[in-house]
């Protein structure tokens, strides 16, 4: 049950001033049913993952909580992220649902809480108000860092200008078909860590001929090439698998490197293709 020796990234913003380190590789849990989440997360922890990504929307926080409670690992060794669900943006709903998240996860303090979607065009919702409630939760001391997900540059600028608090993280769809250069440039300027969701393009990138060719040239698998690309690009990455063998393979990426030519070939796959929803399309 020893931890993977993956690097960690220091979150420089959106914290209460303490040093918060996020392991660069974590395990995603989207589409893992609550009934199977305990087993899947226990397997991930057993393989050595210490960073788990869940969300109110996934309906599996209780299962993740059961894995945390039964795994026997010290709380401080784990990094747990959850996210505010779309119907919960209003202050009272956000505070109440945050308490439900903590109850389900069985935690006193969460490591990272994200606004799942900006909902910028949803009537009756204002992303600045939502961000103010997130800051209130941060100041309560029950979360170590706050951030956002699926925010576009204009959303980031709006909440920062209104509150002065910079999100620690923006978790966005990111993989070699959608390299998100503009957002990453804005994040670098603002000191926001970039976290890649659907890092394997939900599996679709595994058959990309360039990825396959690089994998064959190095004697590794396509998923390992892609995850290594995320790590070498300085991104936090949270691939999801329900299979222990794949979890282990996805984490076995520290014994090879991608040279500049291979990194450039993967960067050049960018074609602005999404496998998930565009942030502007998600409304309450
Ligand atoms: N913030 C957001 O809005 C947002 C949106 C989407 C996702 N996320 C987070 O990001 C995480 C990852 O994204 P994702 O789940 O959408 O997609 P992903 O990690 O890119 O891909 C997951 C898919 O790839 C398969 N897979 C994983 N490793 C594999 C391997 N080594 N070989 C072959 N197939 C493999 C999985 O199948 P099996 O499970 O059957 O192995 C699953 O079908 C999510 O789980 C969630 O935590 C966040």
Tab-separated table of N, CA and C in Angstrom, residues 136-224:
chain	number	residue	atom	x	y	z
A	136	UNK	N	-16.301	31.981	1.741
A	136	UNK	CA	-16.829	31.825	3.107
A	136	UNK	C	-16.507	30.415	3.629
A	137	UNK	N	-16.666	29.417	2.769
A	137	UNK	CA	-16.354	28.032	3.178
A	137	UNK	C	-14.854	27.899	3.467
A	138	UNK	N	-14.017	28.521	2.633
A	138	UNK	CA	-12.567	28.483	2.881
A	138	UNK	C	-12.253	29.079	4.251
A	139	UNK	N	-12.868	30.235	4.528
A	139	UNK	CA	-12.570	30.927	5.792
A	139	UNK	C	-13.109	30.167	6.999
A	140	UNK	N	-14.062	29.250	6.766
A	140	UNK	CA	-14.575	28.439	7.884
A	140	UNK	C	-13.526	27.441	8.366
A	141	UNK	N	-12.480	27.221	7.540
A	141	UNK	CA	-11.408	26.302	7.926
A	141	UNK	C	-11.706	24.847	7.597
A	142	UNK	N	-12.829	24.576	6.913
A	142	UNK	CA	-13.209	23.176	6.647
A	142	UNK	C	-12.739	22.695	5.286
A	143	UNK	N	-12.035	23.554	4.559
A	143	UNK	CA	-11.445	23.144	3.291
A	143	UNK	C	-10.086	23.834	3.187
A	144	UNK	N	-9.100	23.103	2.656
A	144	UNK	CA	-7.738	23.652	2.612
A	144	UNK	C	-7.516	24.542	1.398
A	145	UNK	N	-8.270	24.287	0.324
A	145	UNK	CA	-8.119	25.114	-0.877
A	145	UNK	C	-9.428	25.107	-1.645
A	146	UNK	N	-9.694	26.225	-2.332
A	146	UNK	CA	-10.894	26.311	-3.181
A	146	UNK	C	-10.469	26.629	-4.609
A	147	UNK	N	-11.282	26.155	-5.538
A	147	UNK	CA	-10.982	26.404	-6.940
A	147	UNK	C	-12.234	26.278	-7.773
A	148	UNK	N	-12.035	26.189	-9.071
A	148	UNK	CA	-13.158	26.149	-10.000
A	148	UNK	C	-12.909	25.051	-11.032
A	149	UNK	N	-13.920	24.836	-11.853
A	149	UNK	CA	-13.815	23.836	-12.908
A	149	UNK	C	-14.605	24.363	-14.106
A	150	UNK	N	-14.070	24.160	-15.268
A	150	UNK	CA	-14.745	24.546	-16.511
A	150	UNK	C	-14.918	26.058	-16.640
A	151	UNK	N	-14.083	26.840	-15.957
A	151	UNK	CA	-14.167	28.291	-16.083
A	151	UNK	C	-13.370	28.736	-17.308
A	152	UNK	N	-13.936	29.678	-18.050
A	152	UNK	CA	-13.265	30.303	-19.186
A	152	UNK	C	-12.519	31.534	-18.671
A	153	UNK	N	-11.578	32.095	-19.460
A	153	UNK	CA	-10.821	33.256	-18.968
A	153	UNK	C	-11.711	34.379	-18.422
A	154	UNK	N	-12.816	34.683	-19.129
A	154	UNK	CA	-13.651	35.804	-18.656
A	154	UNK	C	-14.295	35.501	-17.302
A	155	UNK	N	-14.594	34.231	-17.050
A	155	UNK	CA	-15.164	33.869	-15.739
A	155	UNK	C	-14.126	34.048	-14.636
A	156	UNK	N	-12.890	33.634	-14.934
A	156	UNK	CA	-11.812	33.780	-13.938
A	156	UNK	C	-11.605	35.258	-13.613
A	157	UNK	N	-11.513	36.079	-14.669
A	157	UNK	CA	-11.268	37.506	-14.435
A	157	UNK	C	-12.404	38.123	-13.613
A	158	UNK	N	-13.640	37.716	-13.910
A	158	UNK	CA	-14.781	38.305	-13.186
A	158	UNK	C	-14.718	38.014	-11.697
A	159	UNK	N	-14.488	36.758	-11.325
A	159	UNK	CA	-14.516	36.433	-9.883
A	159	UNK	C	-13.308	37.023	-9.157
A	160	UNK	N	-12.182	37.089	-9.853
A	160	UNK	CA	-10.967	37.622	-9.198
A	160	UNK	C	-11.097	39.135	-9.018
A	161	UNK	N	-11.602	39.810	-10.062
A	161	UNK	CA	-11.755	41.267	-9.928
A	161	UNK	C	-12.738	41.611	-8.817
A	162	UNK	N	-13.798	40.809	-8.669
A	162	UNK	CA	-14.838	41.123	-7.677
A	162	UNK	C	-14.401	40.794	-6.253
A	163	UNK	N	-13.544	39.793	-6.076
A	163	UNK	CA	-13.264	39.308	-4.708
A	163	UNK	C	-11.793	39.395	-4.316
A	164	UNK	N	-10.902	39.474	-5.292
A	164	UNK	CA	-9.473	39.470	-4.992
A	164	UNK	C	-8.934	38.086	-4.653
A	165	UNK	N	-9.795	37.071	-4.661
A	165	UNK	CA	-9.329	35.709	-4.329
A	165	UNK	C	-9.199	34.905	-5.618
A	166	UNK	N	-7.991	34.405	-5.852
A	166	UNK	CA	-7.679	33.643	-7.066
A	166	UNK	C	-7.925	32.154	-6.791
A	167	UNK	N	-8.661	31.452	-7.665
A	167	UNK	CA	-8.839	30.011	-7.451
A	167	UNK	C	-7.495	29.285	-7.440
A	168	UNK	N	-7.390	28.261	-6.596
A	168	UNK	CA	-6.149	27.479	-6.549
A	168	UNK	C	-5.984	26.658	-7.824
A	169	UNK	N	-7.108	26.207	-8.356
A	169	UNK	CA	-7.117	25.228	-9.455
A	169	UNK	C	-8.240	25.581	-10.421
A	170	UNK	N	-8.046	25.347	-11.707
A	170	UNK	CA	-9.163	25.260	-12.652
A	170	UNK	C	-9.077	23.881	-13.300
A	171	UNK	N	-10.081	23.041	-13.032
A	171	UNK	CA	-10.112	21.682	-13.591
A	171	UNK	C	-10.911	21.747	-14.899
A	172	UNK	N	-10.243	21.423	-16.009
A	172	UNK	CA	-10.851	21.610	-17.337
A	172	UNK	C	-10.619	20.376	-18.204
A	173	UNK	N	-11.467	20.218	-19.223
A	173	UNK	CA	-11.184	19.137	-20.169
A	173	UNK	C	-9.876	19.468	-20.884
A	174	UNK	N	-8.947	18.519	-20.871
A	174	UNK	CA	-7.622	18.767	-21.449
A	174	UNK	C	-6.954	17.437	-21.800
A	175	UNK	N	-6.512	17.339	-23.026
A	175	UNK	CA	-5.794	16.150	-23.520
A	175	UNK	C	-5.159	16.556	-24.853
A	176	UNK	N	-4.411	15.673	-25.496
A	176	UNK	CA	-3.707	16.119	-26.705
A	176	UNK	C	-4.620	16.579	-27.856
A	177	UNK	N	-5.892	16.244	-27.855
A	177	UNK	CA	-6.787	16.788	-28.880
A	177	UNK	C	-7.365	18.139	-28.481
A	178	UNK	N	-7.144	18.561	-27.250
A	178	UNK	CA	-7.707	19.820	-26.730
A	178	UNK	C	-6.697	20.364	-25.715
A	179	UNK	N	-5.644	21.011	-26.220
A	179	UNK	CA	-4.529	21.330	-25.316
A	179	UNK	C	-4.748	22.610	-24.505
A	180	UNK	N	-5.782	23.391	-24.860
A	180	UNK	CA	-6.211	24.523	-24.030
A	180	UNK	C	-5.087	25.536	-23.797
A	181	UNK	N	-4.393	25.908	-24.887
A	181	UNK	CA	-3.246	26.820	-24.742
A	181	UNK	C	-3.631	28.156	-24.107
A	182	UNK	N	-4.753	28.724	-24.538
A	182	UNK	CA	-5.131	30.050	-24.047
A	182	UNK	C	-5.411	30.011	-22.543
A	183	UNK	N	-6.204	29.030	-22.105
A	183	UNK	CA	-6.500	28.940	-20.672
A	183	UNK	C	-5.236	28.683	-19.863
A	184	UNK	N	-4.363	27.841	-20.380
A	184	UNK	CA	-3.127	27.544	-19.628
A	184	UNK	C	-2.246	28.784	-19.514
A	185	UNK	N	-2.264	29.624	-20.544
A	185	UNK	CA	-1.488	30.870	-20.481
A	185	UNK	C	-2.066	31.782	-19.387
A	186	UNK	N	-3.390	31.878	-19.349
A	186	UNK	CA	-4.051	32.711	-18.326
A	186	UNK	C	-3.768	32.140	-16.933
A	187	UNK	N	-3.855	30.832	-16.799
A	187	UNK	CA	-3.569	30.205	-15.491
A	187	UNK	C	-2.145	30.530	-15.030
A	188	UNK	N	-1.190	30.437	-15.971
A	188	UNK	CA	0.211	30.698	-15.602
A	188	UNK	C	0.369	32.140	-15.120
A	189	UNK	N	-0.316	33.056	-15.781
A	189	UNK	CA	-0.231	34.471	-15.374
A	189	UNK	C	-0.813	34.681	-13.978
A	190	UNK	N	-1.902	33.951	-13.681
A	190	UNK	CA	-2.625	34.190	-12.429
A	190	UNK	C	-2.169	33.295	-11.274
A	191	UNK	N	-1.325	32.307	-11.566
A	191	UNK	CA	-0.884	31.386	-10.510
A	191	UNK	C	-1.901	30.308	-10.187
A	192	UNK	N	-2.696	29.916	-11.181
A	192	UNK	CA	-3.721	28.877	-11.005
A	192	UNK	C	-3.162	27.549	-11.538
A	193	UNK	N	-3.289	26.482	-10.756
A	193	UNK	CA	-2.861	25.156	-11.244
A	193	UNK	C	-3.895	24.634	-12.240
A	194	UNK	N	-3.414	24.021	-13.326
A	194	UNK	CA	-4.313	23.455	-14.334
A	194	UNK	C	-4.457	21.960	-14.078
A	195	UNK	N	-5.716	21.509	-13.974
A	195	UNK	CA	-5.996	20.087	-13.744
A	195	UNK	C	-6.778	19.560	-14.947
A	196	UNK	N	-6.327	18.425	-15.490
A	196	UNK	CA	-6.910	17.874	-16.721
A	196	UNK	C	-7.992	16.855	-16.412
A	197	UNK	N	-9.249	17.165	-16.830
A	197	UNK	CA	-10.264	16.095	-16.760
A	197	UNK	C	-10.419	15.430	-18.125
A	198	UNK	N	-10.944	14.205	-18.096
A	198	UNK	CA	-10.937	13.345	-19.296
A	198	UNK	C	-9.557	13.373	-19.960
A	199	UNK	N	-8.520	13.082	-19.179
A	199	UNK	CA	-7.153	13.202	-19.717
A	199	UNK	C	-6.866	12.222	-20.842
A	200	UNK	N	-7.658	11.128	-20.906
A	200	UNK	CA	-7.493	10.153	-21.999
A	200	UNK	C	-8.563	10.372	-23.069
A	201	UNK	N	-9.267	11.525	-22.972
A	201	UNK	CA	-10.375	11.751	-23.906
A	201	UNK	C	-11.411	10.648	-23.776
A	202	UNK	N	-11.648	10.220	-22.510
A	202	UNK	CA	-12.591	9.112	-22.223
A	202	UNK	C	-12.225	7.858	-22.997
A	203	UNK	N	-10.925	7.684	-23.223
A	203	UNK	CA	-10.445	6.467	-23.880
A	203	UNK	C	-10.262	6.636	-25.382
A	204	UNK	N	-10.843	7.706	-25.952
A	204	UNK	CA	-10.805	7.838	-27.423
A	204	UNK	C	-9.395	8.094	-27.945
A	205	UNK	N	-8.550	8.732	-27.124
A	205	UNK	CA	-7.196	9.048	-27.605
A	205	UNK	C	-6.285	7.830	-27.674
A	206	UNK	N	-6.717	6.752	-27.040
A	206	UNK	CA	-5.831	5.587	-26.957
A	206	UNK	C	-5.576	4.963	-28.328
A	207	UNK	N	-6.469	5.244	-29.287
A	207	UNK	CA	-6.297	4.672	-30.634
A	207	UNK	C	-5.701	5.686	-31.608
A	208	UNK	N	-5.379	6.883	-31.129
A	208	UNK	CA	-4.791	7.868	-32.042
A	208	UNK	C	-3.467	7.318	-32.600
A	209	UNK	N	-3.294	7.331	-33.934
A	209	UNK	CA	-2.100	6.700	-34.524
A	209	UNK	C	-0.778	7.287	-34.026
A	210	UNK	N	-0.743	8.593	-33.776
A	210	UNK	CA	0.509	9.202	-33.284
A	210	UNK	C	0.811	8.696	-31.875
A	211	UNK	N	-0.219	8.617	-31.044
A	211	UNK	CA	-0.043	8.120	-29.673
A	211	UNK	C	0.423	6.665	-29.718
A	212	UNK	N	-0.227	5.878	-30.567
A	212	UNK	CA	0.118	4.455	-30.670
A	212	UNK	C	1.565	4.290	-31.146
A	213	UNK	N	1.953	5.105	-32.117
A	213	UNK	CA	3.321	4.994	-32.654
A	213	UNK	C	4.363	5.349	-31.585
A	214	UNK	N	4.091	6.410	-30.823
A	214	UNK	CA	5.027	6.796	-29.760
A	214	UNK	C	5.097	5.687	-28.702
A	215	UNK	N	3.926	5.136	-28.362
A	215	UNK	CA	3.896	4.056	-27.361
A	215	UNK	C	4.737	2.870	-27.832
A	216	UNK	N	4.559	2.490	-29.099
A	216	UNK	CA	5.321	1.331	-29.615
A	216	UNK	C	6.820	1.626	-29.625
A	217	UNK	N	7.182	2.864	-29.947
A	217	UNK	CA	8.602	3.208	-30.023
A	217	UNK	C	9.269	3.145	-28.645
A	218	UNK	N	8.468	3.329	-27.597
A	218	UNK	CA	9.025	3.339	-26.237
A	218	UNK	C	8.749	2.038	-25.473
A	219	UNK	N	7.941	1.159	-26.070
A	219	UNK	CA	7.594	-0.088	-25.385
A	219	UNK	C	6.685	0.132	-24.192
A	220	UNK	N	5.818	1.158	-24.284
A	220	UNK	CA	4.835	1.408	-23.219
A	220	UNK	C	3.447	1.430	-23.869
A	221	UNK	N	2.409	1.702	-23.076
A	221	UNK	CA	1.051	1.665	-23.637
A	221	UNK	C	0.609	3.086	-24.016
A	222	UNK	N	-0.414	3.209	-24.878
A	222	UNK	CA	-0.916	4.546	-25.236
A	222	UNK	C	-1.352	5.354	-24.016
A	223	UNK	N	-2.012	4.716	-23.046
A	223	UNK	CA	-2.457	5.493	-21.872
A	223	UNK	C	-1.245	6.029	-21.111
A	224	UNK	N	-0.176	5.257	-21.055
A	224	UNK	CA	1.023	5.733	-20.343
A	224	UNK	C	1.650	6.929	-21.057
